[in-house]
Short mmCIF file of C-alpha atoms in Angstrom, two decimals:
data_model
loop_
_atom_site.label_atom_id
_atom_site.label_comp_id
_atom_site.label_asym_id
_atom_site.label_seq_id
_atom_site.Cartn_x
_atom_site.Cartn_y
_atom_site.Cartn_z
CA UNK A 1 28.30 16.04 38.86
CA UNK A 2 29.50 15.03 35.31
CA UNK A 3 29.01 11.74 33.67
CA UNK A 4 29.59 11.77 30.19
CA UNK A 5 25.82 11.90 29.65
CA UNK A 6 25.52 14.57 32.62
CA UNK A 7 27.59 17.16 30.29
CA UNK A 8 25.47 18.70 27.18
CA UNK A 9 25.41 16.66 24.23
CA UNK A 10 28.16 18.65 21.71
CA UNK A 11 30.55 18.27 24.57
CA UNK A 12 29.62 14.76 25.64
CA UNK A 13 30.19 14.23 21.76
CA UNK A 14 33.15 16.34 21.42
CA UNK A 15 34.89 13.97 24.39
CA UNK A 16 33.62 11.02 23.06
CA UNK A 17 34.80 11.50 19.84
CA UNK A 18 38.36 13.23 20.75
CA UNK A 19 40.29 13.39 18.34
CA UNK A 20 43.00 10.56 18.89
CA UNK A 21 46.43 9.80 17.21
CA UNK A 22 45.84 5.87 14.96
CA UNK A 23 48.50 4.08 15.94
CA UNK A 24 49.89 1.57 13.47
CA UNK A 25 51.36 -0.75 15.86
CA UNK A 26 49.92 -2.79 19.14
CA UNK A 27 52.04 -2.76 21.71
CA UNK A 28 51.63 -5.74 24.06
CA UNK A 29 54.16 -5.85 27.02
CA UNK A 30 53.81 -8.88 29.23
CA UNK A 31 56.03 -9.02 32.77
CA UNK A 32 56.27 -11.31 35.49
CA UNK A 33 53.45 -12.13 38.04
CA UNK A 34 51.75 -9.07 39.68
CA UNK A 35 53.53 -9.95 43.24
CA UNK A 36 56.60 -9.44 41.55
CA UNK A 37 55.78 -6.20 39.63
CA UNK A 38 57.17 -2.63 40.22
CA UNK A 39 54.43 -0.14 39.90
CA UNK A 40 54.18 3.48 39.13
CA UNK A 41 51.31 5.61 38.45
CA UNK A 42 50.69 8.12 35.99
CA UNK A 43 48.06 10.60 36.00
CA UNK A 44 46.40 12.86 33.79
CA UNK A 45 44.97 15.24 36.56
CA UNK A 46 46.98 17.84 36.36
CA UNK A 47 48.48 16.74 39.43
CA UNK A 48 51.83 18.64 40.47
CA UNK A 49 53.23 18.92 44.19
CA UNK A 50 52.38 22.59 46.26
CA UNK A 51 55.20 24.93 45.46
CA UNK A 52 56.38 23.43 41.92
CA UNK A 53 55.44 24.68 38.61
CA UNK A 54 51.88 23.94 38.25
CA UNK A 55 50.57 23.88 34.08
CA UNK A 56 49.42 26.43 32.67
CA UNK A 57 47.58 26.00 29.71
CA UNK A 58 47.51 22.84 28.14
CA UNK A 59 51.59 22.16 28.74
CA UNK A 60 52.37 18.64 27.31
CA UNK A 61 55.19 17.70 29.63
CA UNK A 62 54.88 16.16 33.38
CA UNK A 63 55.57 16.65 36.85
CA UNK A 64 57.48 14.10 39.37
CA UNK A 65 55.27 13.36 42.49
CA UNK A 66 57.75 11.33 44.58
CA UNK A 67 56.26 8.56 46.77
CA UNK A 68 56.58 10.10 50.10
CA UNK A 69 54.31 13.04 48.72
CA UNK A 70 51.75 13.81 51.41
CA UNK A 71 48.41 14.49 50.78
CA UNK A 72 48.30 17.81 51.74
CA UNK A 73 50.89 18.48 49.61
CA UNK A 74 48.97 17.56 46.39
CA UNK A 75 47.17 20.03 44.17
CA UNK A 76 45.47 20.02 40.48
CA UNK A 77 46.23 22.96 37.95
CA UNK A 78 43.89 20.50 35.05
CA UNK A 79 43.00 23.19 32.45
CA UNK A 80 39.24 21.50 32.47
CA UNK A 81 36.20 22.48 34.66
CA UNK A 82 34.00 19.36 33.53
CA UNK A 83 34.96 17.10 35.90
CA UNK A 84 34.31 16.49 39.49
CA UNK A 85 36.48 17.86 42.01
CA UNK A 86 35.49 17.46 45.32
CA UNK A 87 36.01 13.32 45.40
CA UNK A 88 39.89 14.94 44.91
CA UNK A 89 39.17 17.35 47.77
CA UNK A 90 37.96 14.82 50.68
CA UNK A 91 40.35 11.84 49.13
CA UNK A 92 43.31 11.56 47.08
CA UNK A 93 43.03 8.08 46.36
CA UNK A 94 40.06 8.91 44.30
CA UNK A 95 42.38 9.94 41.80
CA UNK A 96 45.66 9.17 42.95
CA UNK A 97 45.68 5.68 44.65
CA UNK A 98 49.16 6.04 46.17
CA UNK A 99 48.16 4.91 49.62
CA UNK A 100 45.74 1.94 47.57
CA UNK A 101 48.76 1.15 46.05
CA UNK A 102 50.99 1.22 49.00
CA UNK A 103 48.50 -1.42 50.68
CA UNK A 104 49.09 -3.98 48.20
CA UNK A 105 52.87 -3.57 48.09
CA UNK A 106 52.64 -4.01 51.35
CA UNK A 107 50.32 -7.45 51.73
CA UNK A 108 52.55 -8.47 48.91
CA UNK A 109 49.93 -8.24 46.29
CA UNK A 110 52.25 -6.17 44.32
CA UNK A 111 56.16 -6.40 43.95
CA UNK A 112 56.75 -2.31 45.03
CA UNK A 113 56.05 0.85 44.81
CA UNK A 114 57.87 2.61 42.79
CA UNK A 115 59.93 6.10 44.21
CA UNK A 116 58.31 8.37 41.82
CA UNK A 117 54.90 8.48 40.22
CA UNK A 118 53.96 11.12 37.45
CA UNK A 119 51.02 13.70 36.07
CA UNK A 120 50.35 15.20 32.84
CA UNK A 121 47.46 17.24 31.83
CA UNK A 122 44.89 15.10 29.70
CA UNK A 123 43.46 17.61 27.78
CA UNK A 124 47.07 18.62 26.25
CA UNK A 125 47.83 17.16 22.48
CA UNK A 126 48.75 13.87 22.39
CA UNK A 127 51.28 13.77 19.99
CA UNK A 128 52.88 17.16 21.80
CA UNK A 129 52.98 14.72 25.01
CA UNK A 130 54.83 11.64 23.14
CA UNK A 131 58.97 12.95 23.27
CA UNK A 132 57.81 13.75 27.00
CA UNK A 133 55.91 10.35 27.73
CA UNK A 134 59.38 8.71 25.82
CA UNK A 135 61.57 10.35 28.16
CA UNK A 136 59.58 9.30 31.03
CA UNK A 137 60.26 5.80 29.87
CA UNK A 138 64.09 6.01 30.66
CA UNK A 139 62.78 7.59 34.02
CA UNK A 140 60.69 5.00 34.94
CA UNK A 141 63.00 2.04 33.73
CA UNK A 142 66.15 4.11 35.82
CA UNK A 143 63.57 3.59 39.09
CA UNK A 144 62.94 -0.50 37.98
CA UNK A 145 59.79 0.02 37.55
CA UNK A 146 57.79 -2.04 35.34
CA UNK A 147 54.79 -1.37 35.29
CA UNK A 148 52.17 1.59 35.24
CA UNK A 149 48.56 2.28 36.26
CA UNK A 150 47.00 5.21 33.87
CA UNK A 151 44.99 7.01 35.75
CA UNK A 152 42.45 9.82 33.90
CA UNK A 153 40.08 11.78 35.45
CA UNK B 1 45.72 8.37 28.11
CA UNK B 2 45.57 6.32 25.47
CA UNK B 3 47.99 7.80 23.79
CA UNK B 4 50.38 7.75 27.09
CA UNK B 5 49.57 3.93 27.00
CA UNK B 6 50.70 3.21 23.46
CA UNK B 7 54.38 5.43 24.54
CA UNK B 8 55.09 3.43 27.59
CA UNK B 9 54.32 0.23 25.94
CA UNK B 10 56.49 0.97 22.62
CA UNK B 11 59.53 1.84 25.39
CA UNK B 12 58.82 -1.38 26.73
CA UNK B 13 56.54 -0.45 30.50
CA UNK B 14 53.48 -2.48 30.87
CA UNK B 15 50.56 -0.22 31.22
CA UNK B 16 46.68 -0.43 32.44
CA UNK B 17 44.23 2.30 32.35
CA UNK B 18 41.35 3.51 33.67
CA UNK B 19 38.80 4.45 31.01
CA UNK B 20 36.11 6.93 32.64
CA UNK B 21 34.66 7.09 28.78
CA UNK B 22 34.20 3.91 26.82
CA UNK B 23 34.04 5.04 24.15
CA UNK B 24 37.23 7.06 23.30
CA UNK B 25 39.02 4.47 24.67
CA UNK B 26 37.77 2.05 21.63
CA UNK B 27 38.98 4.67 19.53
CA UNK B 28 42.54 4.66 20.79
CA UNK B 29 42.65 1.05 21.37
CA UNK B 30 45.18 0.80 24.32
CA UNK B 31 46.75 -2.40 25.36
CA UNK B 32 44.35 -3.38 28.43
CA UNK B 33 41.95 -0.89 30.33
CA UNK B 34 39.08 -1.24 32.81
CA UNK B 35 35.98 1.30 32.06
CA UNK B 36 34.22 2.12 35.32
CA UNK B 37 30.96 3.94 35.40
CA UNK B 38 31.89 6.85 37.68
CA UNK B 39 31.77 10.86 37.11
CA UNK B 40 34.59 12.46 35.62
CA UNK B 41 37.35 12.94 37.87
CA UNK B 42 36.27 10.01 40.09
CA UNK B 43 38.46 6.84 38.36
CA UNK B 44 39.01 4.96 41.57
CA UNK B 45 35.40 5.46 42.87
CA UNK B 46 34.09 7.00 46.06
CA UNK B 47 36.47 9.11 48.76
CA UNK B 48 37.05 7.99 51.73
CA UNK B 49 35.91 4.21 51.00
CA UNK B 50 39.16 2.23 50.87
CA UNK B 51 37.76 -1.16 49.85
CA UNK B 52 35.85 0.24 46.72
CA UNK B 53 39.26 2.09 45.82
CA UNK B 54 41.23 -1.11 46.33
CA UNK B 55 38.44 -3.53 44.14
CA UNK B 56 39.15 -0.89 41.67
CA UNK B 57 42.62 -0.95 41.33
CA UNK B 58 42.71 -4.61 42.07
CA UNK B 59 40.33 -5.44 38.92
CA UNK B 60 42.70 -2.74 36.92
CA UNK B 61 45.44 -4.34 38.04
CA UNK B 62 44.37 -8.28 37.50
CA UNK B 63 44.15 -6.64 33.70
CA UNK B 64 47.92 -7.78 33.38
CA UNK B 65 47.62 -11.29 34.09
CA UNK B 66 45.82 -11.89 30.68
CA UNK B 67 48.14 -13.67 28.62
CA UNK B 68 46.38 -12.67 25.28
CA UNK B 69 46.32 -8.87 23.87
CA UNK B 70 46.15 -6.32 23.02
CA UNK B 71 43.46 -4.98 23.09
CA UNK B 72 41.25 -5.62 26.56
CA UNK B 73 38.66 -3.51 27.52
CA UNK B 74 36.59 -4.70 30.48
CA UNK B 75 34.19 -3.29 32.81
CA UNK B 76 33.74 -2.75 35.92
CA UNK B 77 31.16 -4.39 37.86
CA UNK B 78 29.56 -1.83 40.78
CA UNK B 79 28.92 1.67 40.45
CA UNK B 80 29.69 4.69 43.04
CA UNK B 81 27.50 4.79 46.00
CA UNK B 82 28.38 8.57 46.66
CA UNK B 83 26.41 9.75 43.56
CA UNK B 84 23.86 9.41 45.64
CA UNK B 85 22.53 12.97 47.03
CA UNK B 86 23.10 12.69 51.18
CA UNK B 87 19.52 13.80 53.00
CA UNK B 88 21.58 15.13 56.16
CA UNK B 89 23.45 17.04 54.46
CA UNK B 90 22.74 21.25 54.46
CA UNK B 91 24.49 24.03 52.45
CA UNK B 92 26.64 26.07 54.35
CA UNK B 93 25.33 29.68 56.04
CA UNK B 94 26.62 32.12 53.58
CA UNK B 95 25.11 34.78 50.97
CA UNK B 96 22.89 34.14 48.51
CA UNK B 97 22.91 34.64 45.02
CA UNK B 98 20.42 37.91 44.96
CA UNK B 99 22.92 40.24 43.67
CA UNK B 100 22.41 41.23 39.93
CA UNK B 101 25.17 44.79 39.60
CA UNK B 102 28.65 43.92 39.21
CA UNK B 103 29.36 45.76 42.41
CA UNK B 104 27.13 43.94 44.41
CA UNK B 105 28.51 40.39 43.10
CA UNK B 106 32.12 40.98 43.66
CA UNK B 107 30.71 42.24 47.46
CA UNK B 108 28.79 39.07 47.87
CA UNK B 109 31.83 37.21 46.47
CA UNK B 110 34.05 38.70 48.85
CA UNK B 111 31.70 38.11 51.48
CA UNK B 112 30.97 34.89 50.99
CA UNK B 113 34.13 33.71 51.03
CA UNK B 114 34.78 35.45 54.44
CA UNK B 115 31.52 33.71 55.66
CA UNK B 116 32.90 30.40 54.97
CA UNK B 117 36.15 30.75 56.74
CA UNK B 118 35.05 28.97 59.78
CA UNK B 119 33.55 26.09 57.80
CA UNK B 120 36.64 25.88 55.72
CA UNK B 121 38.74 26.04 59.07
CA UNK B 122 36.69 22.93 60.50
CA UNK B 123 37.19 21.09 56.55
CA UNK B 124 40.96 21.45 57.22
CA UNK B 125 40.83 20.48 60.71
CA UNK B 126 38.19 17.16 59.82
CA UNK B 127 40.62 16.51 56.83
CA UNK B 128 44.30 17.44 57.36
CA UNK B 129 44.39 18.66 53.88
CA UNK B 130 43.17 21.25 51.70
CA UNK B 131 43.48 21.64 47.64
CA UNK B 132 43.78 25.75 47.77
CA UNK B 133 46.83 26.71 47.12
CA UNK B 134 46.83 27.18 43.31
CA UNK B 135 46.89 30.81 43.01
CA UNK B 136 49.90 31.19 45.91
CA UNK B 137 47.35 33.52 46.95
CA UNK B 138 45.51 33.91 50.92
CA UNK B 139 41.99 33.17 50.12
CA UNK B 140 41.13 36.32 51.09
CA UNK B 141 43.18 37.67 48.30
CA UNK B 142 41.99 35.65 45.67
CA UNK B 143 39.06 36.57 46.49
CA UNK B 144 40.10 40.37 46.33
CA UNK B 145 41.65 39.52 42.99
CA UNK B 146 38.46 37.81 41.56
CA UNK B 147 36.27 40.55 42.57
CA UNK B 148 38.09 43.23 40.88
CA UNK B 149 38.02 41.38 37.79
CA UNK B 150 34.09 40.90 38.54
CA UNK B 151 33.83 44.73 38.97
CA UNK B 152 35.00 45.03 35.46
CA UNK B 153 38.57 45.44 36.10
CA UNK B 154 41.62 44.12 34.87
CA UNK B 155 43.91 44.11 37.56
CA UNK B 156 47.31 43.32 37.20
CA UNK B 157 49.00 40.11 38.10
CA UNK B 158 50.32 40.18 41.82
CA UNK B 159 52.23 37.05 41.25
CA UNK B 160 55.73 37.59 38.89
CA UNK B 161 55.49 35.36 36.28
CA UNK B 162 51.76 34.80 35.47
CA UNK B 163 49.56 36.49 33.42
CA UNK B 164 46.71 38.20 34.82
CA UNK B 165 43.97 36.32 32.99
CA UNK B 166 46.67 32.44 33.68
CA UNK B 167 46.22 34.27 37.67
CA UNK B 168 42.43 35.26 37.27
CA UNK B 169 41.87 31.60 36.28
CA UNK B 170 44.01 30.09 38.75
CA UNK B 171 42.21 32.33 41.78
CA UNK B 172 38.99 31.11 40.73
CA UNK B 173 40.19 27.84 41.03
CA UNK B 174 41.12 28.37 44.24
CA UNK B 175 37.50 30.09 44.85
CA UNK B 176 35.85 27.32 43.91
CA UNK B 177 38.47 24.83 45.97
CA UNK B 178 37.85 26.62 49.36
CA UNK B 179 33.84 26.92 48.63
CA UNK B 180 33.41 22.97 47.80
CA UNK B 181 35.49 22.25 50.55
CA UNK B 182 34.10 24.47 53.12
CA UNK B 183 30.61 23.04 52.14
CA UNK B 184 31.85 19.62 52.58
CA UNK B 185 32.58 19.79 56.27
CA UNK B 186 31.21 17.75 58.91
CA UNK B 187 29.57 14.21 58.86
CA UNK B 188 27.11 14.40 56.39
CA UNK B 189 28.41 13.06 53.10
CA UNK B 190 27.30 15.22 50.05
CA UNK B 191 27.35 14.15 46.85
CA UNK B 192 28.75 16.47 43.44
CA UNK B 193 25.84 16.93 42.71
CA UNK B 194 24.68 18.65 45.77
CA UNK B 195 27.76 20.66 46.49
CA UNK B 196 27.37 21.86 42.30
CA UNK B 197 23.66 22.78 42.98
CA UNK B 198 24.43 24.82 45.84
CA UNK B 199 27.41 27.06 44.23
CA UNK B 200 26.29 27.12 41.32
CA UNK B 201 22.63 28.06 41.95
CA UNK B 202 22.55 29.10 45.16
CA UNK B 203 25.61 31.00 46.23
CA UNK B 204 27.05 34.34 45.82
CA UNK B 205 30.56 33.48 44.68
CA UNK B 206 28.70 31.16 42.05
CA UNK B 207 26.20 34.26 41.07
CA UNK B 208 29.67 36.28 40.79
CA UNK B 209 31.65 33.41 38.48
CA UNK B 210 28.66 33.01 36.28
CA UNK B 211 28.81 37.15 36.05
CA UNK B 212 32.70 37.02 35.63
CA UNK B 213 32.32 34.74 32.82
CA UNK B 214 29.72 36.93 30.97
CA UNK B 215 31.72 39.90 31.34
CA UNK B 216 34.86 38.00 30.21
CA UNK B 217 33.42 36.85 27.09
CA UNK B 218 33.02 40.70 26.23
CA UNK B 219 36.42 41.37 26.53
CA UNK B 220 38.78 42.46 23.47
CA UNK B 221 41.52 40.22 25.15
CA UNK B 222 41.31 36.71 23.62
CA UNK B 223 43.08 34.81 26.15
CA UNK B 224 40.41 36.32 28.47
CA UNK B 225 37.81 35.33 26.11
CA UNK B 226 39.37 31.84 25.88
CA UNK B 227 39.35 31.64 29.61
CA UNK B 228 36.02 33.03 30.23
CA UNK B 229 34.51 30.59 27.75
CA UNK B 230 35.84 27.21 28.90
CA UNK B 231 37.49 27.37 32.43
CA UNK B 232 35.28 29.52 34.84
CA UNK B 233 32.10 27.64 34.34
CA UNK B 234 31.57 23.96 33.48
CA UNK B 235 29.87 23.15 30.54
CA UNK B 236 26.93 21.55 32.05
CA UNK B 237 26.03 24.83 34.49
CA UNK B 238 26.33 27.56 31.80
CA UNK B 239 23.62 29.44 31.63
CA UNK B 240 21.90 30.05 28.77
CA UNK B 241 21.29 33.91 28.08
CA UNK B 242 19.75 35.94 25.36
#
């Protein structure tokens, strides 16, 4: 339903164009081989499991969605309505690719899974998000993980 | 999620994201991310085709094995096969969007959504899994909810602890949800597109949004008028009126 050239062009522009914090540094974190690699992802869906807190508004911080999460337990609360849905609806890996993710752990493509994977909501203010995103980093690190697959929508 | 990136990284987590649009992710420069050519809200492709997923998050994932950064930005080499509009595929039995007086839209509203129970039923049965739930409302309350704010209302919140416009927005949500859904059942395979064209254009509960958000933006209540104005409707199905 909505490519970026799908959407009219002052908010195709408007996305393209976010405003975005300039970072003075490049980070560059390099780990061991991908079979040996402990792997969380983080969305920025919206994502939040039935019966916690969804956000409301554009809330900068994040919700836990621990590993055993079910798919029928998984719901969006993303501020936005310019962005397809129903891929979300029929399949979770489409935005979440826990079970994706769980397949390659399991052939040993990847290390593991880690126990807890993460959502924000994208269109909150970057710089409102960064003592949250830092605090996730002890989380993460606490759960070995290593690595982590950004996932937008 | 650029941004998020460049955090994770600084505290020392290896990162790789999925860029959906190319070119904000130039601007924020992240340390390695793989641009795919998919809708919004569609990073890991198609549903319900595991292989495309896994290429996808494969390709992503491969991103870490480069030895020199940052910054990578590849792309991804196939596009989604379910943007393609599905021939077999027929909108669901339900009103139609003839109703122009506020009354008559939050009736057709109401009554679509009863209309679609059964398809909705058969979604949850096909799929073990449904995204309603939002609101904490039945469906047939939200729906209740909506209309009254469609009628002109402004009902109170039933729900302690959210606003009535934060509720309003989060019952539509759920509208929408249970619609898409229960328009999606059975075998054919419909693409965005399709399912957008039909509740959007065609439907009652879409005639009644696109009326909620009119009346919304009249309101002397700016968080209703912030609502009505960017989280009813999206962007690209506004209609233009004089």
């Amino acid at each position: 339903m909505a490519r970026l050239t799908d959407l009219p062009p002052a908010q195709a522009k408007r996305l393209a164009e976010a405003e975005c914090p300039n970072f003075d540094m490049r980070p560059w974190v390099t780990g061991p081989a991908l079979s040996r690699r402990r792997v969380a992802i983080v969305s920025s869906a919206g994502l939040f499991v039935r019966g916690e807190v969804p956000f409301r508004g554009r809330d900068a911080d994040y919700r836990a969605i621990p590993s055993e999460t079910q798919p029928d337990q998984l719901l969006t609360s993303h501020i936005s309505v310019n962005f397809d849905r129903t891929g979300l609806q029929e399949d979770w890996n489409v935005v979440f690719p826990l079970d994706r993710l769980k397949e390659l752990a399991g052939e040993g493509t990847v290390g593991s899974v880690a126990a807890t994977h993460y959502s924000f909501m994208g269109a909150s203010d970057p710089l409102e998000m960064e003592p949250h995103a830092r605090q996730l980093a002890s989380r993460l690190k606490n759960d070995r993980v290593d690595t982590v697959i950004l996932a937008p929508v | 999620m650029g941004a998020l990136g460049h955090y994770l990284e600084e505290e020392g987590i290896a990162t790789v994201g999925i860029s959906l649009i190319r070119p904000q992710t130039e601007n924020t420069k992240p340390p390695r991310a793989l641009w795919v050519p998919f809708e919004l809200g569609r990073p890991f492709g198609p549903p319900a085709d595991p292989g495309f997923q896994r290429r996808v998050l494969l390709a992503a994932l491969r991103l870490l094995e480069h030895e020199r950064g940052p910054v990578i930005i590849e792309d991804f080499p196939g596009d989604d096969p379910r943007a393609q509009p599905h021939s077999a595929w027929q909108p669901p039995v339900s009103a139609t969007a003839a109703a122009k007086d506020a009354r008559a839209l939050a009736e057709g509203l109401e009554d679509g959504i009863s209309r679609l129970e059964d398809s909705h039923r058969g979604w949850v049965e096909q799929n073990h899994r449904t995204t309603v739930g939002l609101s904490g409302l039945k469906i047939s309350e939200a729906a209740r909810y909506v209309a009254e704010w469609v009628r002109g209302k402004s009902p109170p919140s039933p729900r302690e602890g959210y606003s009535a416009p934060l509720l309003m927005r989060f019952a539509v949500d759920d509208l929408k949800a249970f619609c898409l859904e229960a328009a999606a059942a059975g075998t054919a395979r419909p693409s965005s597109r399709q399912l957008g064209d039909w509740f959007w254009e065609e439907s009652a509960i879409g005639a009644a949004l696109h009326a909620l958000r009119e009346r919304c933006l009249a309101s002397e209540d700016e968080r209703v008028k912030l609502i009505a104005g960017n989280f009813i409707v999206p962007a690209a199905r506004v209609r233009i009126t004089n």
